[in-house]
XYZ file of N, CA and C in Angstrom:
342
model
N -7.218 13.241 -17.363
C -8.152 13.255 -16.244
C -8.329 11.837 -15.733
N -8.502 11.684 -14.455
C -8.694 10.368 -13.872
C -7.803 10.174 -12.666
N -7.749 8.962 -12.186
C -7.014 8.672 -10.970
C -5.864 7.696 -11.194
N -5.659 7.237 -12.418
C -4.602 6.264 -12.697
C -3.247 6.806 -12.262
N -2.554 6.022 -11.441
C -1.223 6.394 -10.990
C -1.184 7.405 -9.861
N -2.336 7.851 -9.395
C -2.390 8.830 -8.303
C -2.390 8.143 -6.953
N -1.877 8.853 -5.973
C -1.974 8.430 -4.582
C -3.312 8.942 -4.065
N -4.190 8.037 -3.630
C -5.526 8.400 -3.175
C -5.634 8.240 -1.665
N -6.449 9.079 -1.070
C -6.758 8.954 0.350
C -8.191 8.456 0.448
N -8.339 7.191 0.912
C -9.662 6.589 1.017
C -9.819 5.925 2.376
N -11.017 5.984 2.951
C -11.240 5.317 4.223
C -11.259 3.795 4.065
N -10.874 3.114 5.096
C -11.042 1.669 5.167
C -11.965 1.390 6.330
N -12.772 0.353 6.206
C -13.740 0.056 7.256
C -13.941 -1.451 7.324
N -12.888 -2.132 7.659
C -12.986 -3.583 7.758
C -12.139 -4.050 8.936
N -12.540 -5.143 9.509
C -11.792 -5.682 10.629
C -11.069 -6.961 10.253
N -11.801 -7.909 9.726
C -11.231 -9.212 9.438
C -10.893 -9.407 7.968
N -11.549 -8.703 7.078
C -11.386 -8.935 5.651
C -10.035 -8.505 5.123
N -9.511 -9.285 4.171
C -8.298 -8.914 3.469
C -8.140 -9.797 2.244
N -7.362 -9.324 1.319
C -7.040 -10.071 0.114
C -6.075 -11.193 0.472
N -6.364 -12.388 -0.022
C -5.459 -13.513 0.157
C -5.203 -14.151 -1.203
N -4.022 -14.663 -1.390
C -3.657 -15.322 -2.631
C -2.819 -16.552 -2.287
N -2.903 -17.568 -3.112
C -2.181 -18.818 -2.852
C -0.761 -18.726 -3.401
N 0.123 -18.108 -2.638
C 1.539 -18.067 -2.975
C 1.977 -16.865 -3.786
N 3.290 -16.665 -3.771
C 3.885 -15.515 -4.469
C 3.757 -15.628 -5.980
N 3.760 -16.851 -6.496
C 3.629 -17.037 -7.947
C 2.271 -16.518 -8.427
N 1.204 -16.860 -7.694
C -0.133 -16.401 -8.066
C -0.232 -14.883 -7.963
N 0.372 -14.303 -6.929
C 0.374 -12.849 -6.793
C 1.125 -12.217 -7.965
N 2.267 -12.781 -8.312
C 3.039 -12.280 -9.450
C 2.258 -12.338 -10.750
N 1.462 -13.386 -10.935
C 0.642 -13.505 -12.143
C -0.425 -12.417 -12.189
N -1.052 -12.147 -11.044
C -2.042 -11.070 -10.991
C -1.397 -9.725 -11.311
N -0.225 -9.492 -10.738
C 0.475 -8.226 -10.973
C 0.901 -8.099 -12.437
N 1.472 -9.150 -13.003
C 1.968 -9.056 -14.380
C 0.833 -8.956 -15.395
N -0.342 -9.484 -15.054
C -1.476 -9.377 -15.975
C -2.247 -8.073 -15.791
N -1.811 -7.221 -14.850
C -2.471 -5.931 -14.640
C -3.769 -6.025 -13.868
N -3.984 -7.122 -13.143
C -5.225 -7.298 -12.403
C -5.193 -6.673 -11.011
N -4.037 -6.242 -10.536
C -3.978 -5.535 -9.261
C -4.317 -4.076 -9.555
N -5.489 -3.680 -9.129
C -5.998 -2.343 -9.447
C -5.548 -1.294 -8.446
N -5.422 -1.679 -7.162
C -5.063 -0.743 -6.103
C -4.117 -1.411 -5.130
N -3.219 -0.619 -4.601
C -2.327 -1.071 -3.527
C -2.424 -0.112 -2.360
N -2.298 -0.658 -1.148
C -2.091 0.192 0.019
C -0.694 0.773 -0.126
N -0.533 2.056 0.172
C 0.756 2.713 -0.051
C 1.104 3.632 1.110
N 2.413 3.874 1.251
C 2.852 4.861 2.234
C 2.763 6.247 1.611
N 3.158 7.276 2.357
C 2.997 8.659 1.874
C 3.847 8.970 0.646
N 4.834 8.128 0.342
C 5.654 8.346 -0.861
C 5.118 7.603 -2.069
N 4.088 6.778 -1.854
C 3.499 6.029 -2.950
C 4.022 4.612 -3.090
N 4.952 4.217 -2.234
C 5.467 2.845 -2.285
C 4.489 1.899 -1.595
N 4.321 0.674 -2.146
C 3.435 -0.290 -1.496
C 3.807 -0.492 -0.027
N 2.791 -0.494 0.821
C 2.993 -0.591 2.270
C 2.787 -2.022 2.736
N 3.691 -2.498 3.555
C 3.583 -3.867 4.038
C 3.074 -3.962 5.474
N 2.970 -2.828 6.163
C 2.601 -2.906 7.574
C 1.563 -1.846 7.956
N 0.975 -2.056 9.109
C -0.003 -1.144 9.697
C 0.672 0.175 10.048
N 0.058 1.311 9.891
C -1.336 1.524 9.558
C -1.610 1.671 8.060
N -0.589 1.841 7.227
C -0.824 2.041 5.796
C -1.457 0.817 5.135
N -1.072 -0.371 5.566
C -1.683 -1.611 5.095
C -2.452 -2.163 6.290
N -3.697 -1.717 6.489
C -4.401 -1.980 7.744
C -4.735 -3.432 8.021
N -4.728 -4.278 7.004
C -5.103 -5.668 7.230
C -3.992 -6.656 6.883
N -2.794 -6.176 6.588
C -1.675 -7.053 6.274
C -1.806 -7.763 4.952
N -2.498 -7.157 4.018
C -2.729 -7.757 2.714
C -1.418 -8.087 2.001
N -1.232 -9.324 1.528
C -0.004 -9.671 0.808
C 0.168 -8.798 -0.432
N 1.382 -8.357 -0.667
C 1.644 -7.498 -1.817
C 1.003 -6.137 -1.707
N 0.488 -5.804 -0.538
C -0.208 -4.539 -0.296
C -1.419 -4.362 -1.209
N -2.005 -5.476 -1.653
C -3.133 -5.426 -2.584
C -4.375 -4.903 -1.870
N -4.966 -3.858 -2.450
C -6.196 -3.274 -1.922
C -7.368 -3.480 -2.874
N -7.090 -3.882 -4.132
C -8.152 -4.116 -5.101
C -7.653 -4.918 -6.278
N -8.490 -5.827 -6.772
C -8.154 -6.656 -7.932
C -9.323 -6.672 -8.908
N -9.001 -6.982 -10.154
C -10.028 -7.128 -11.180
C -10.015 -8.554 -11.723
N -11.066 -8.893 -12.452
C -11.053 -10.145 -13.183
C -10.164 -9.969 -14.421
N -9.967 -11.027 -15.185
C -9.067 -10.960 -16.337
C -9.511 -9.927 -17.371
N -10.821 -9.751 -17.541
C -11.331 -8.776 -18.511
C -11.235 -7.339 -18.007
N -11.067 -7.172 -16.700
C -10.952 -5.836 -16.125
C -12.277 -5.142 -15.909
N -13.379 -5.878 -16.054
C -14.686 -5.231 -15.905
C -15.372 -5.546 -14.576
N -14.719 -6.312 -13.702
C -15.226 -6.587 -12.358
C -14.112 -6.230 -11.378
N -14.447 -5.438 -10.380
C -13.475 -4.958 -9.398
C -13.904 -5.363 -8.002
N -12.957 -5.882 -7.248
C -13.152 -6.111 -5.818
C -12.129 -5.278 -5.081
N -12.575 -4.493 -4.095
C -11.633 -3.633 -3.376
C -12.030 -3.511 -1.914
N -11.016 -3.273 -1.068
C -11.257 -3.132 0.360
C -11.499 -1.681 0.792
N -10.810 -0.683 0.243
C -11.136 0.693 0.637
C -12.583 1.035 0.252
N -13.106 2.066 0.881
C -14.506 2.445 0.685
C -14.619 3.863 0.133
N -14.537 4.041 -1.188
C -14.647 5.393 -1.751
C -15.992 6.042 -1.473
N -17.035 5.228 -1.296
C -18.367 5.784 -1.032
C -18.446 6.481 0.323
N -17.465 6.280 1.180
C -17.427 6.945 2.485
C -16.618 8.239 2.450
N -16.174 8.626 1.253
C -15.384 9.847 1.116
C -15.856 10.613 -0.115
N -17.133 10.972 -0.109
C -17.737 11.686 -1.232
C -17.761 13.195 -1.035
N -17.609 13.638 0.203
C -17.698 15.059 0.518
C -16.462 15.488 1.289
N -16.040 16.711 1.090
C -14.838 17.220 1.744
C -14.908 17.077 3.253
N -16.082 17.264 3.835
C -16.183 17.206 5.293
C -16.050 15.784 5.848
N -16.021 14.770 4.964
C -15.778 13.403 5.433
C -14.324 13.154 5.802
N -13.423 13.984 5.301
C -11.997 13.789 5.558
C -11.604 14.504 6.835
N -10.887 13.840 7.739
C -10.552 14.478 9.012
C -9.640 15.693 8.882
N -8.927 15.830 7.759
C -8.011 16.960 7.602
C -8.634 18.146 6.878
N -9.878 18.026 6.473
C -10.514 19.104 5.702
C -11.456 19.926 6.570
N -11.474 21.221 6.323
C -12.491 22.076 6.940
C -13.800 21.816 6.183
N -14.889 21.879 6.863
C -16.182 21.586 6.237
C -16.382 22.416 4.978
N -16.597 21.698 3.854
C -16.886 22.352 2.587
C -15.680 22.913 1.861
N -14.468 22.780 2.391
C -13.291 23.366 1.759
C -12.552 22.324 0.928
N -11.828 22.782 -0.049
C -10.929 21.914 -0.784
C -11.502 21.328 -2.056
N -10.687 20.522 -2.689
C -11.034 19.859 -3.938
C -12.035 18.732 -3.671
N -12.669 18.239 -4.750
C -13.527 17.068 -4.533
C -12.705 15.935 -3.936
N -13.257 15.229 -2.965
C -12.504 14.166 -2.308
C -12.188 13.019 -3.264
N -11.160 12.258 -2.903
C -10.704 11.170 -3.760
C -11.778 10.112 -3.988
N -12.634 9.854 -3.003
C -13.710 8.876 -3.193
C -14.629 9.273 -4.320
N -15.007 10.538 -4.359
C -15.878 11.036 -5.412
C -15.173 10.969 -6.764
N -13.920 11.350 -6.803
C -13.168 11.289 -8.059
C -13.028 9.858 -8.562
N -12.813 8.918 -7.650
C -12.685 7.524 -8.044
C -14.003 7.004 -8.608
N -15.101 7.287 -7.948
C -16.404 6.842 -8.444
C -16.711 7.506 -9.784
N -16.369 8.770 -9.953
C -16.563 9.427 -11.254
C -15.740 8.729 -12.341
N -14.521 8.284 -12.002
C -13.706 7.587 -12.997
C -14.335 6.244 -13.362
N -14.999 5.574 -12.410
C -15.709 4.329 -12.706
C -16.838 4.604 -13.702
N -17.580 5.672 -13.473
C -18.698 6.025 -14.354
C -18.171 6.344 -15.756
N -17.086 7.116 -15.853
C -16.532 7.429 -17.169
C -16.102 6.156 -17.897
N -15.450 5.248 -17.186
C -14.994 4.000 -17.806
C -16.169 3.148 -18.264
N -17.234 3.099 -17.469
C -18.385 2.278 -17.812
C -19.178 2.863 -18.986
N -19.066 4.162 -19.212
C -19.836 4.786 -20.292
C -19.097 4.808 -21.623
N -17.897 4.239 -21.654
C -17.153 4.182 -22.925
C -17.640 3.065 -23.794
């Protein structure tokens, strides 16, 4: 159970903000240490380098990072804006599985309660 390795559909709501890193070496270090928590991806799950899948041009398609301990997360998508099925433009009101935002927040709660 959880969202690890899943392709999630989450709203983004930012204009100017994006992840920046000082060079490819620093990005590689974040990736190799497992600190890249989320990536913008295309429909096949591959990291997206361009709009609209990577809406802000984030290097490495990074959408979320953690600190070295993994207990602090910074992310650009907004799971709190996708808590109900009717928030998704492709869903009929009240139909379908719990939205990905709700599932992601539930996974945060499960991780924090361990």
